[in-house]
Amino acid sequence: MEGDLKAPGGKTDLITRTAIGAVLACLAPGLALAQTATPSAEPGSGTEVEAVVVTGTRVPQPNLTSVSPVQVVTAQEVTLGGRTVTADLINQLPQIQQNSQTALSTTSNPLSGPGGVATIDLRGLGQTRTLVLVDGRRLGLGDPNTGNPNPSPDINQIPAQLIDRIDVLTGGASATYGSDAIAGVVNFIMRRNFDGVQIDVQESVFQHNQHSDLARGVLGDAGIAVPTDHMDGFSPDISLIAGRNFADGRANLTAYVTYHEQKPVLQGSRDYAACQINVDPTGQPSCAGSSNSNVFYLASGLGDAFAVSGTEFVPYGGATPTNPPALFNSNAYSSLLQQDRRITAGLFARYEIDPHLELYGDFQYMHDLTQVRTAPSGLFQGGGPSSTGGFLVNCNNPFLSAGQQSALGCTAAQIASGDTVDLYIGRRNVEGGPRISDYRHENFRVVAGARGQLAGPLRYDIYASYYRTTLDASLSNYLGLTNVQNALLVTQGAGGPACISGGSCVPFNIFQDGGVTPAALAYL
């Protein structure tokens, strides 16, 4: 199973339908010793040891020649880990710092920046300071938003099933590769001699038992329902690899295609994430939230703040039947695990004509669709279109009751003339649902080169690479401030309340519970 969702205290909730688990007690240091000896007794027995033969390995190990220590993750560890997503595999290394805006932390919830992208941040120095290589050649950028001015590679396009080993160098790399390797280098070595057909099918699922007594108590005090025990976050993974060695093993052609899907998990489905838990200086935990929930007050700062309850204003704050909660719990709408669907395909080829000339080429393709959910949009205090950051509301707005007109300081003369008051409004568009960000990434990578032996220890490797990435992003359920302002200036027309601006405008009634109509949402 390739991931878990962690609760405070390090507890995890994870079940796998298909899993391979093992613990490697010790990794071979790269030097194999084989001893052969003629059986003999101890000195004095009349016999003696005739020979001791030491045999070394010719398998290249980076730590035998590297000046700085290199951590190596082998293909065996990849297989035994049972992780089909490269990001989940590399994220197990202690040098990796999760980046909150990328999919290495698949629980990320970016308001700006891409979803569905997995970058590497070594030692927490920044993803743009970590160089990512595939067989010693640079991997192209994954998304134009992941780092400025140098976007970072997206390792989702690397098929975990074909990784031979991963070399991680965290010291001295910038002397060779430049400033984008200040944090270090991660080099993915791919299998270049695959022979046969391999099909992998795996499905994972998360199960969480709502077992946090602290969270259950806090949620109960805030009047938020405790989530039930359930299974969610289903994630099927399918891969097909086909390869063939030919020309007496001097040539190989390997093709692959993978499919990965991740069903979403919302924060509200976990007791420890169902609300933002804060602890006050006395150590008392409570649910926090956003003040942009249900609050109205004059932009001038004069007078009291109010909240809507029924068809009237009540003093802002508190949590009683006639005095609604002051804070908005955004966690119920936000992603804990992003929805994602990804297809990758590629081709690796090599042909050794003789020891002096080997031709090779790579082609890799990835198509990824990711959806990220965040709390509903709304009217945010200080973010309005007026010169003060407020919203203008006319005193003779037919949605305002007499008590509300009085609370806003509207005089009889202002009501008669239709004068406006400048309001700071903090109100969530709960009727419109969560904000949704959809991201589509499409990546192409082509490498062609030649390498071989010149004379003695001298070798050459000449290659050219081409990389192209495309990002399409769409945002939905965001309110347009101009339309909101038009919809708050309302007059009583012959057929009922109508926008003063006319046209396609539909009045926005936020002064009564349940007053927002589907037609108003469509306009906004």
Short mmCIF file of C-alpha atoms in Angstrom, two decimals:
data_model
loop_
_atom_site.label_atom_id
_atom_site.label_comp_id
_atom_site.label_asym_id
_atom_site.label_seq_id
_atom_site.Cartn_x
_atom_site.Cartn_y
_atom_site.Cartn_z
CA MET A 1 0.00 0.00 0.00
CA GLU A 2 1.55 3.26 -0.97
CA GLY A 3 0.43 5.88 1.46
CA ASP A 4 -1.38 6.75 4.62
CA LEU A 5 -3.21 9.59 6.18
CA LYS A 6 -1.69 10.59 9.48
CA ALA A 7 -3.51 11.80 12.54
CA PRO A 8 -1.91 13.93 15.25
CA GLY A 9 0.41 11.79 17.33
CA GLY A 10 1.63 9.81 14.38
CA LYS A 11 -1.32 7.42 14.18
CA THR A 12 -2.15 6.17 10.74
CA ASP A 13 -5.27 4.77 9.15
CA LEU A 14 -4.58 2.46 6.24
CA ILE A 15 -5.78 -0.82 4.78
CA THR A 16 -4.58 -2.47 1.58
CA ARG A 17 -6.31 -5.12 -0.44
CA THR A 18 -3.11 -6.10 -2.16
CA ALA A 19 0.14 -5.46 -0.32
CA ILE A 20 3.66 -6.79 -0.19
CA GLY A 21 5.50 -6.09 3.05
CA ALA A 22 9.02 -6.89 4.13
CA VAL A 23 11.79 -5.47 6.27
CA LEU A 24 15.36 -5.54 5.00
CA ALA A 25 17.54 -6.14 8.04
CA CYS A 26 20.72 -5.32 6.22
CA LEU A 27 21.78 -4.21 2.74
CA ALA A 28 24.84 -5.77 1.15
CA PRO A 29 27.68 -3.22 1.12
CA GLY A 30 28.47 -3.95 -2.52
CA LEU A 31 31.36 -6.35 -1.86
CA ALA A 32 30.55 -10.02 -1.93
CA LEU A 33 32.95 -12.38 -0.17
CA ALA A 34 33.12 -16.03 -0.97
CA GLN A 35 35.48 -18.30 0.91
CA THR A 36 36.54 -21.71 -0.17
CA ALA A 37 38.79 -23.78 1.98
CA THR A 38 39.88 -27.36 2.16
CA PRO A 39 38.47 -28.91 5.33
CA SER A 40 41.12 -29.00 7.97
CA ALA A 41 41.46 -29.19 11.69
CA GLU A 42 42.97 -26.74 14.11
CA PRO A 43 46.77 -26.37 14.40
CA GLY A 44 48.22 -29.39 15.98
CA SER A 45 45.78 -31.76 14.35
CA GLY A 46 48.18 -32.57 11.55
CA THR A 47 46.25 -30.65 8.79
CA GLU A 48 46.23 -27.00 7.66
CA VAL A 49 44.24 -24.54 5.51
CA GLU A 50 45.32 -24.80 1.90
CA ALA A 51 43.64 -21.73 0.28
CA VAL A 52 41.29 -18.78 0.86
CA VAL A 53 39.72 -17.31 -2.30
CA VAL A 54 38.09 -13.83 -2.16
CA THR A 55 35.68 -12.96 -4.98
CA GLY A 56 34.59 -9.36 -5.67
CA THR A 57 31.53 -8.01 -7.43
CA ARG A 58 31.65 -6.09 -10.68
CA VAL A 59 28.25 -4.46 -10.12
CA PRO A 60 28.84 -0.66 -10.08
CA GLN A 61 28.18 0.97 -6.72
CA PRO A 62 28.22 4.80 -6.54
CA ASN A 63 29.62 4.83 -2.99
CA LEU A 64 32.79 3.08 -4.20
CA THR A 65 33.80 6.11 -6.27
CA SER A 66 31.72 9.04 -4.98
CA VAL A 67 33.40 11.72 -2.86
CA SER A 68 30.14 12.40 -0.98
CA PRO A 69 27.96 9.61 0.45
CA VAL A 70 25.13 8.47 -1.80
CA GLN A 71 21.99 6.77 -0.51
CA VAL A 72 20.86 4.02 -2.85
CA VAL A 73 17.32 2.61 -3.06
CA THR A 74 17.44 -0.63 -5.00
CA ALA A 75 14.89 -2.31 -7.25
CA GLN A 76 14.37 -4.95 -4.56
CA GLU A 77 13.30 -2.30 -2.07
CA VAL A 78 10.98 -0.79 -4.67
CA THR A 79 9.35 -4.19 -5.27
CA LEU A 80 9.07 -5.17 -1.61
CA GLY A 81 7.65 -1.76 -0.72
CA GLY A 82 4.69 -2.40 -3.00
CA ARG A 83 4.42 1.28 -3.90
CA THR A 84 3.26 1.94 -7.43
CA VAL A 85 3.57 5.74 -7.26
CA THR A 86 7.10 7.11 -7.53
CA ALA A 87 6.26 10.08 -5.28
CA ASP A 88 5.15 7.74 -2.47
CA LEU A 89 8.33 5.72 -2.91
CA ILE A 90 10.77 8.65 -2.73
CA ASN A 91 8.80 10.27 0.08
CA GLN A 92 9.90 7.49 2.46
CA LEU A 93 13.48 8.80 2.45
CA PRO A 94 14.45 10.90 5.50
CA GLN A 95 16.16 13.56 3.35
CA ILE A 96 12.88 14.48 1.64
CA GLN A 97 10.99 17.51 2.90
CA GLN A 98 7.34 17.44 1.88
CA ASN A 99 6.30 20.46 -0.12
CA SER A 100 2.90 21.77 0.96
CA GLN A 101 1.96 22.95 -2.53
CA THR A 102 2.66 19.74 -4.40
CA ALA A 103 1.50 16.20 -4.58
CA LEU A 104 4.44 14.69 -2.74
CA SER A 105 2.12 15.68 0.03
CA THR A 106 -0.98 14.28 -1.61
CA THR A 107 -2.97 15.87 1.18
CA SER A 108 -2.05 19.31 -0.13
CA ASN A 109 -4.76 21.85 -0.69
CA PRO A 110 -3.32 24.70 -2.81
CA LEU A 111 -5.33 27.84 -3.39
CA SER A 112 -2.69 28.92 -5.89
CA GLY A 113 -0.22 26.66 -7.61
CA PRO A 114 -0.74 23.33 -9.27
CA GLY A 115 -2.42 20.16 -8.13
CA GLY A 116 -1.33 16.72 -9.29
CA VAL A 117 2.38 17.59 -9.35
CA ALA A 118 5.03 15.73 -7.33
CA THR A 119 8.35 17.50 -6.86
CA ILE A 120 11.32 16.72 -4.61
CA ASP A 121 12.58 19.03 -1.88
CA LEU A 122 15.82 17.73 -0.37
CA ARG A 123 16.66 18.93 3.15
CA GLY A 124 13.93 21.57 3.00
CA LEU A 125 16.03 23.94 0.89
CA GLY A 126 13.36 24.26 -1.79
CA GLN A 127 12.26 22.18 -4.74
CA THR A 128 14.06 24.47 -7.19
CA ARG A 129 17.36 23.62 -5.46
CA THR A 130 16.99 19.86 -6.01
CA LEU A 131 18.17 18.47 -9.34
CA VAL A 132 16.25 15.47 -10.70
CA LEU A 133 17.89 13.18 -13.26
CA VAL A 134 16.77 10.10 -15.18
CA ASP A 135 19.78 7.93 -16.06
CA GLY A 136 22.01 10.95 -15.49
CA ARG A 137 20.02 13.25 -17.79
CA ARG A 138 17.89 16.12 -16.53
CA LEU A 139 14.16 15.64 -16.22
CA GLY A 140 12.14 18.53 -17.67
CA LEU A 141 9.84 20.82 -15.71
CA GLY A 142 6.50 19.51 -14.51
CA ASP A 143 4.44 22.66 -14.13
CA PRO A 144 5.23 26.35 -14.77
CA ASN A 145 3.91 27.24 -11.31
CA THR A 146 6.21 24.98 -9.27
CA GLY A 147 9.00 27.41 -8.54
CA ASN A 148 10.04 30.76 -9.88
CA PRO A 149 12.03 31.34 -12.04
CA ASN A 150 13.03 27.66 -12.35
CA PRO A 151 10.05 25.27 -12.42
CA SER A 152 10.72 21.87 -10.90
CA PRO A 153 10.39 18.42 -12.52
CA ASP A 154 7.30 16.30 -11.92
CA ILE A 155 8.39 12.79 -10.90
CA ASN A 156 4.89 11.37 -11.45
CA GLN A 157 5.96 10.65 -15.02
CA ILE A 158 8.62 8.14 -13.86
CA PRO A 159 7.19 4.57 -13.78
CA ALA A 160 8.05 3.02 -10.42
CA GLN A 161 7.79 -0.47 -11.94
CA LEU A 162 10.85 0.18 -14.15
CA ILE A 163 13.13 1.78 -11.55
CA ASP A 164 16.37 -0.16 -11.14
CA ARG A 165 17.68 2.03 -8.33
CA ILE A 166 17.53 5.58 -6.97
CA ASP A 167 20.73 7.44 -6.07
CA VAL A 168 20.34 10.36 -3.66
CA LEU A 169 23.30 12.74 -3.24
CA THR A 170 22.87 15.55 -0.70
CA GLY A 171 26.35 17.07 -0.55
CA GLY A 172 28.71 18.70 -3.01
CA ALA A 173 26.45 18.36 -6.04
CA SER A 174 26.36 22.07 -6.87
CA ALA A 175 30.06 21.99 -7.78
CA THR A 176 29.16 19.74 -10.71
CA TYR A 177 25.60 20.70 -11.59
CA GLY A 178 25.26 24.33 -10.52
CA SER A 179 22.92 26.24 -8.22
CA ASP A 180 19.85 24.14 -9.00
CA ALA A 181 21.62 21.25 -7.19
CA ILE A 182 22.46 23.13 -3.97
CA ALA A 183 20.17 20.80 -1.98
CA GLY A 184 21.38 17.73 -3.86
CA VAL A 185 20.67 15.39 -6.76
CA VAL A 186 18.21 12.54 -7.13
CA ASN A 187 19.08 10.21 -10.02
CA PHE A 188 16.54 7.59 -11.15
CA ILE A 189 18.28 4.67 -12.87
CA MET A 190 15.85 2.78 -15.12
CA ARG A 191 15.87 -0.89 -16.08
CA ARG A 192 17.35 -1.17 -19.58
CA ASN A 193 17.36 -4.95 -19.99
CA PHE A 194 13.77 -5.95 -19.23
CA ASP A 195 12.85 -9.18 -21.02
CA GLY A 196 9.30 -10.51 -20.90
CA VAL A 197 5.84 -9.26 -19.97
CA GLN A 198 4.81 -8.00 -16.54
CA ILE A 199 1.31 -7.02 -15.44
CA ASP A 200 0.70 -5.44 -12.02
CA VAL A 201 -2.76 -4.81 -10.57
CA GLN A 202 -3.21 -3.26 -7.15
CA GLU A 203 -5.99 -1.48 -5.29
CA SER A 204 -5.63 0.38 -2.03
CA VAL A 205 -8.12 1.85 0.38
CA PHE A 206 -8.02 3.89 3.58
CA GLN A 207 -9.98 2.93 6.66
CA HIS A 208 -10.23 5.23 9.64
CA ASN A 209 -11.81 4.52 12.98
CA GLN A 210 -12.79 7.78 14.64
CA HIS A 211 -10.74 7.10 17.77
CA SER A 212 -9.49 10.53 18.88
CA ASP A 213 -11.15 11.35 22.19
CA LEU A 214 -9.76 14.89 22.06
CA ALA A 215 -11.18 15.55 18.60
CA ARG A 216 -14.54 14.00 19.45
CA GLY A 217 -14.86 16.24 22.49
CA VAL A 218 -13.91 19.38 20.59
CA LEU A 219 -16.32 18.58 17.77
CA GLY A 220 -19.12 17.95 20.25
CA ASP A 221 -18.52 21.29 21.98
CA ALA A 222 -18.69 23.06 18.60
CA GLY A 223 -21.87 21.28 17.55
CA ILE A 224 -20.13 19.50 14.65
CA ALA A 225 -21.15 15.92 13.96
CA VAL A 226 -18.39 13.36 14.51
CA PRO A 227 -17.66 11.40 11.30
CA THR A 228 -18.49 7.70 11.31
CA ASP A 229 -16.02 4.84 10.83
CA HIS A 230 -15.73 4.09 7.14
CA MET A 231 -13.50 3.19 4.20
CA ASP A 232 -12.66 5.68 1.46
CA GLY A 233 -9.89 6.93 -0.80
CA PHE A 234 -9.97 3.91 -3.15
CA SER A 235 -6.93 3.86 -5.43
CA PRO A 236 -6.58 1.34 -8.29
CA ASP A 237 -3.21 0.98 -10.06
CA ILE A 238 -2.59 -1.02 -13.24
CA SER A 239 0.63 -1.34 -15.20
CA LEU A 240 1.78 -3.31 -18.24
CA ILE A 241 5.47 -3.69 -19.17
CA ALA A 242 6.75 -5.57 -22.20
CA GLY A 243 10.41 -5.86 -23.17
CA ARG A 244 12.73 -7.95 -25.31
CA ASN A 245 16.49 -8.46 -25.45
CA PHE A 246 17.90 -9.28 -28.87
CA ALA A 247 21.18 -9.23 -30.85
CA ASP A 248 22.73 -11.55 -28.26
CA GLY A 249 21.76 -9.19 -25.44
CA ARG A 250 23.38 -6.15 -27.04
CA ALA A 251 20.00 -4.53 -27.74
CA ASN A 252 16.76 -4.06 -25.84
CA LEU A 253 13.34 -2.55 -26.48
CA THR A 254 10.99 -1.95 -23.53
CA ALA A 255 7.52 -0.37 -23.59
CA TYR A 256 5.23 0.44 -20.68
CA VAL A 257 1.83 1.89 -19.89
CA THR A 258 0.43 2.65 -16.41
CA TYR A 259 -2.90 3.82 -15.03
CA HIS A 260 -3.35 5.38 -11.59
CA GLU A 261 -6.48 6.76 -9.97
CA GLN A 262 -7.00 8.29 -6.54
CA LYS A 263 -10.48 8.87 -5.15
CA PRO A 264 -10.78 12.02 -3.01
CA VAL A 265 -10.95 12.20 0.77
CA LEU A 266 -12.32 15.32 2.47
CA GLN A 267 -11.03 16.68 5.75
CA GLY A 268 -14.52 16.44 7.20
CA SER A 269 -14.35 12.64 6.95
CA ARG A 270 -11.76 12.40 9.76
CA ASP A 271 -12.37 13.30 13.39
CA TYR A 272 -8.91 14.89 13.76
CA ALA A 273 -9.46 17.05 10.64
CA ALA A 274 -13.19 17.78 10.80
CA CYS A 275 -12.38 21.24 12.16
CA GLN A 276 -9.33 23.39 12.76
CA ILE A 277 -8.31 22.52 16.31
CA ASN A 278 -6.63 25.35 18.21
CA VAL A 279 -5.27 25.29 21.76
CA ASP A 280 -5.48 28.45 23.89
CA PRO A 281 -2.75 29.56 26.34
CA THR A 282 -4.43 27.59 29.12
CA GLY A 283 -4.20 24.38 27.09
CA GLN A 284 -7.90 24.21 26.27
CA PRO A 285 -8.56 22.90 22.70
CA SER A 286 -11.40 24.20 20.59
CA CYS A 287 -12.57 24.37 16.98
CA ALA A 288 -11.33 27.45 15.17
CA GLY A 289 -12.50 28.76 11.83
CA SER A 290 -12.89 31.73 9.54
CA SER A 291 -14.57 34.95 10.65
CA ASN A 292 -15.80 35.33 7.06
CA SER A 293 -18.94 33.40 7.79
CA ASN A 294 -21.90 35.61 8.67
CA VAL A 295 -20.92 39.11 9.71
CA PHE A 296 -21.96 42.64 8.64
CA TYR A 297 -20.68 46.00 9.90
CA LEU A 298 -20.11 49.52 8.59
CA ALA A 299 -16.85 50.06 6.72
CA SER A 300 -16.30 53.18 8.83
CA GLY A 301 -15.95 50.94 11.89
CA LEU A 302 -18.76 52.78 13.69
CA GLY A 303 -21.51 50.77 15.30
CA ASP A 304 -21.84 47.09 16.17
CA ALA A 305 -21.27 44.01 14.04
CA PHE A 306 -24.27 41.86 13.18
CA ALA A 307 -25.08 38.40 11.90
CA VAL A 308 -28.20 37.27 10.06
CA SER A 309 -30.59 35.02 11.96
CA GLY A 310 -33.87 34.33 10.21
CA THR A 311 -34.94 37.66 8.71
CA GLU A 312 -33.22 39.92 11.24
CA PHE A 313 -29.79 40.99 12.48
CA VAL A 314 -28.51 39.74 15.83
CA PRO A 315 -25.28 40.76 17.60
CA TYR A 316 -22.28 39.01 16.04
CA GLY A 317 -20.64 36.23 18.04
CA GLY A 318 -21.65 33.44 20.34
CA ALA A 319 -23.52 30.25 19.51
CA THR A 320 -27.12 30.19 20.65
CA PRO A 321 -30.33 29.52 18.69
CA THR A 322 -30.86 33.25 18.22
CA ASN A 323 -27.18 34.09 17.92
CA PRO A 324 -25.47 31.98 15.21
CA PRO A 325 -21.86 30.75 15.38
CA ALA A 326 -19.33 33.40 14.48
CA LEU A 327 -16.75 31.16 12.77
CA PHE A 328 -16.96 29.20 9.56
CA ASN A 329 -15.62 25.65 9.51
CA SER A 330 -13.93 25.32 6.13
CA ASN A 331 -12.56 21.83 6.76
CA ALA A 332 -15.82 20.14 5.88
CA TYR A 333 -15.34 21.22 2.24
CA SER A 334 -11.59 20.92 1.73
CA SER A 335 -9.49 18.09 0.29
CA LEU A 336 -7.47 15.87 2.60
CA LEU A 337 -6.53 13.67 -0.37
CA GLN A 338 -6.85 15.04 -3.88
CA GLN A 339 -8.81 13.36 -6.63
CA ASP A 340 -6.38 12.31 -9.36
CA ARG A 341 -6.29 10.23 -12.54
CA ARG A 342 -3.03 9.65 -14.42
CA ILE A 343 -1.89 7.71 -17.49
CA THR A 344 1.78 7.29 -18.41
CA ALA A 345 3.34 5.50 -21.37
CA GLY A 346 6.81 5.24 -22.79
CA LEU A 347 9.50 3.42 -24.71
CA PHE A 348 13.16 2.74 -23.84
CA ALA A 349 15.51 1.46 -26.56
CA ARG A 350 19.22 0.75 -26.89
CA TYR A 351 21.45 -0.96 -29.45
CA GLU A 352 25.15 -1.65 -28.94
CA ILE A 353 26.76 -1.84 -32.37
CA ASP A 354 30.18 -2.46 -30.83
CA PRO A 355 31.96 -1.39 -27.62
CA HIS A 356 32.74 1.95 -29.22
CA LEU A 357 29.17 2.85 -30.23
CA GLU A 358 25.83 2.29 -28.49
CA LEU A 359 22.72 4.12 -29.65
CA TYR A 360 19.88 4.77 -27.21
CA GLY A 361 16.60 6.65 -27.03
CA ASP A 362 13.72 7.37 -24.63
CA PHE A 363 10.16 8.49 -25.17
CA GLN A 364 7.89 9.29 -22.21
CA TYR A 365 4.34 10.63 -22.07
CA MET A 366 2.07 11.53 -19.16
CA HIS A 367 -1.52 12.76 -18.97
CA ASP A 368 -2.81 13.78 -15.54
CA LEU A 369 -6.15 15.17 -14.32
CA THR A 370 -6.41 16.45 -10.74
CA GLN A 371 -9.23 18.12 -8.85
CA VAL A 372 -8.67 20.10 -5.65
CA ARG A 373 -11.50 21.32 -3.41
CA THR A 374 -11.33 24.23 -0.99
CA ALA A 375 -13.82 26.04 1.20
CA PRO A 376 -16.63 27.99 -0.53
CA SER A 377 -15.94 31.40 -1.98
CA GLY A 378 -17.69 34.37 -0.47
CA LEU A 379 -17.67 38.02 0.42
CA PHE A 380 -14.52 38.65 2.42
CA GLN A 381 -14.17 41.56 4.79
CA GLY A 382 -12.11 44.28 3.18
CA GLY A 383 -12.17 42.59 -0.23
CA GLY A 384 -15.10 44.45 -1.75
CA PRO A 385 -15.05 46.72 -4.80
CA SER A 386 -15.69 50.02 -2.99
CA SER A 387 -12.87 52.44 -2.22
CA THR A 388 -12.80 51.19 1.37
CA GLY A 389 -12.94 47.51 0.44
CA GLY A 390 -16.59 47.21 1.33
CA PHE A 391 -19.85 46.60 -0.56
CA LEU A 392 -22.49 49.27 -1.20
CA VAL A 393 -26.04 48.40 -0.14
CA ASN A 394 -28.95 50.80 -0.74
CA CYS A 395 -31.04 51.64 2.31
CA ASN A 396 -34.32 50.96 0.47
CA ASN A 397 -33.24 47.45 -0.53
CA PRO A 398 -36.48 45.45 -0.33
CA PHE A 399 -34.67 42.54 1.35
CA LEU A 400 -33.83 44.69 4.39
CA SER A 401 -36.30 44.62 7.26
CA ALA A 402 -37.05 47.79 9.21
CA GLY A 403 -34.89 46.50 12.05
CA GLN A 404 -31.99 45.83 9.70
CA GLN A 405 -32.29 49.30 8.16
CA SER A 406 -32.12 50.78 11.62
CA ALA A 407 -29.11 48.60 12.57
CA LEU A 408 -27.25 49.89 9.51
CA GLY A 409 -27.96 53.49 10.51
CA CYS A 410 -30.29 54.23 7.59
CA THR A 411 -32.43 57.32 8.26
CA ALA A 412 -35.91 57.86 6.85
CA ALA A 413 -34.47 60.36 4.39
CA GLN A 414 -31.84 57.87 3.20
CA ILE A 415 -34.46 55.17 2.80
CA ALA A 416 -36.67 57.50 0.78
CA SER A 417 -33.82 58.63 -1.47
CA GLY A 418 -32.18 55.20 -1.82
CA ASP A 419 -28.84 56.29 -0.40
CA THR A 420 -26.22 53.56 0.09
CA VAL A 421 -24.24 52.46 3.10
CA ASP A 422 -20.73 50.99 2.79
CA LEU A 423 -20.62 47.59 4.48
CA TYR A 424 -17.86 45.20 5.34
CA ILE A 425 -19.40 41.79 4.72
CA GLY A 426 -17.96 38.42 5.63
CA ARG A 427 -20.24 35.74 4.25
CA ARG A 428 -19.51 32.34 2.73
CA ASN A 429 -21.25 31.22 -0.43
CA VAL A 430 -22.30 27.92 1.12
CA GLU A 431 -25.16 27.66 -1.37
CA GLY A 432 -22.66 27.44 -4.23
CA GLY A 433 -20.56 24.68 -2.69
CA PRO A 434 -16.77 24.41 -2.47
CA ARG A 435 -14.35 26.12 -4.82
CA ILE A 436 -13.02 23.59 -7.31
CA SER A 437 -9.68 23.75 -9.12
CA ASP A 438 -9.17 21.35 -12.04
CA TYR A 439 -5.67 20.85 -13.43
CA ARG A 440 -4.67 18.96 -16.58
CA HIS A 441 -1.01 18.26 -17.24
CA GLU A 442 0.37 16.73 -20.41
CA ASN A 443 4.09 15.99 -20.63
CA PHE A 444 6.33 14.74 -23.46
CA ARG A 445 10.00 13.81 -23.07
CA VAL A 446 12.29 12.58 -25.88
CA VAL A 447 15.99 11.68 -25.49
CA ALA A 448 18.33 10.40 -28.22
CA GLY A 449 22.04 9.78 -27.83
CA ALA A 450 25.16 7.76 -28.48
CA ARG A 451 27.83 6.54 -26.09
CA GLY A 452 30.77 4.21 -26.04
CA GLN A 453 34.40 3.59 -25.21
CA LEU A 454 37.18 5.67 -26.76
CA ALA A 455 40.48 4.36 -25.48
CA GLY A 456 41.47 2.91 -22.14
CA PRO A 457 39.30 4.44 -19.39
CA LEU A 458 37.98 7.23 -21.65
CA ARG A 459 34.30 7.10 -22.56
CA TYR A 460 31.89 9.49 -24.25
CA ASP A 461 28.14 10.12 -24.00
CA ILE A 462 26.48 12.58 -26.38
CA TYR A 463 22.73 13.16 -26.28
CA ALA A 464 19.97 15.62 -27.09
CA SER A 465 16.71 15.95 -25.16
CA TYR A 466 13.41 17.65 -25.87
CA TYR A 467 10.74 18.29 -23.26
CA ARG A 468 7.30 19.85 -23.48
CA THR A 469 4.69 20.36 -20.78
CA THR A 470 1.17 21.75 -21.07
CA LEU A 471 -1.01 22.97 -18.21
CA ASP A 472 -4.73 23.68 -18.41
CA ALA A 473 -6.34 25.00 -15.22
CA SER A 474 -9.98 25.85 -14.60
CA LEU A 475 -11.48 27.37 -11.46
CA SER A 476 -15.18 27.14 -10.62
CA ASN A 477 -17.57 28.35 -7.92
CA TYR A 478 -15.74 31.63 -7.43
CA LEU A 479 -17.85 34.77 -7.00
CA GLY A 480 -17.32 37.74 -9.32
CA LEU A 481 -17.10 40.93 -7.23
CA THR A 482 -18.61 43.16 -9.93
CA ASN A 483 -21.67 40.95 -10.22
CA VAL A 484 -21.96 40.71 -6.44
CA GLN A 485 -21.97 44.48 -6.15
CA ASN A 486 -24.64 44.80 -8.86
CA ALA A 487 -26.78 42.16 -7.14
CA LEU A 488 -26.66 43.97 -3.77
CA LEU A 489 -28.17 47.17 -5.19
CA VAL A 490 -31.81 46.17 -5.43
CA THR A 491 -35.06 48.05 -5.89
CA GLN A 492 -38.71 47.00 -5.73
CA GLY A 493 -39.91 46.57 -9.29
CA ALA A 494 -43.33 45.82 -10.74
CA GLY A 495 -42.59 42.10 -10.74
CA GLY A 496 -40.75 42.02 -7.43
CA PRO A 497 -37.18 42.85 -6.33
CA ALA A 498 -34.90 43.70 -9.27
CA CYS A 499 -31.32 44.87 -9.71
CA ILE A 500 -30.93 48.61 -10.21
CA SER A 501 -28.32 47.88 -12.89
CA GLY A 502 -30.83 45.88 -14.95
CA GLY A 503 -29.69 43.50 -17.64
CA SER A 504 -29.13 39.87 -16.65
CA CYS A 505 -28.48 40.78 -13.01
CA VAL A 506 -30.36 38.72 -10.41
CA PRO A 507 -30.78 40.11 -6.85
CA PHE A 508 -28.55 38.58 -4.15
CA ASN A 509 -30.51 38.22 -0.91
CA ILE A 510 -28.03 37.60 1.90
CA PHE A 511 -30.09 39.42 4.53
CA GLN A 512 -32.40 36.45 5.17
CA ASP A 513 -31.61 32.80 5.85
CA GLY A 514 -32.33 30.78 2.72
CA GLY A 515 -32.76 33.88 0.57
CA VAL A 516 -30.15 33.02 -2.08
CA THR A 517 -31.74 31.54 -5.21
CA PRO A 518 -30.19 29.26 -7.88
CA ALA A 519 -30.73 32.05 -10.42
CA ALA A 520 -28.68 34.44 -8.28
CA LEU A 521 -25.87 31.87 -7.96
CA ALA A 522 -25.81 31.37 -11.72
CA TYR A 523 -25.42 35.12 -12.24
CA LEU A 524 -22.77 35.53 -9.53
#
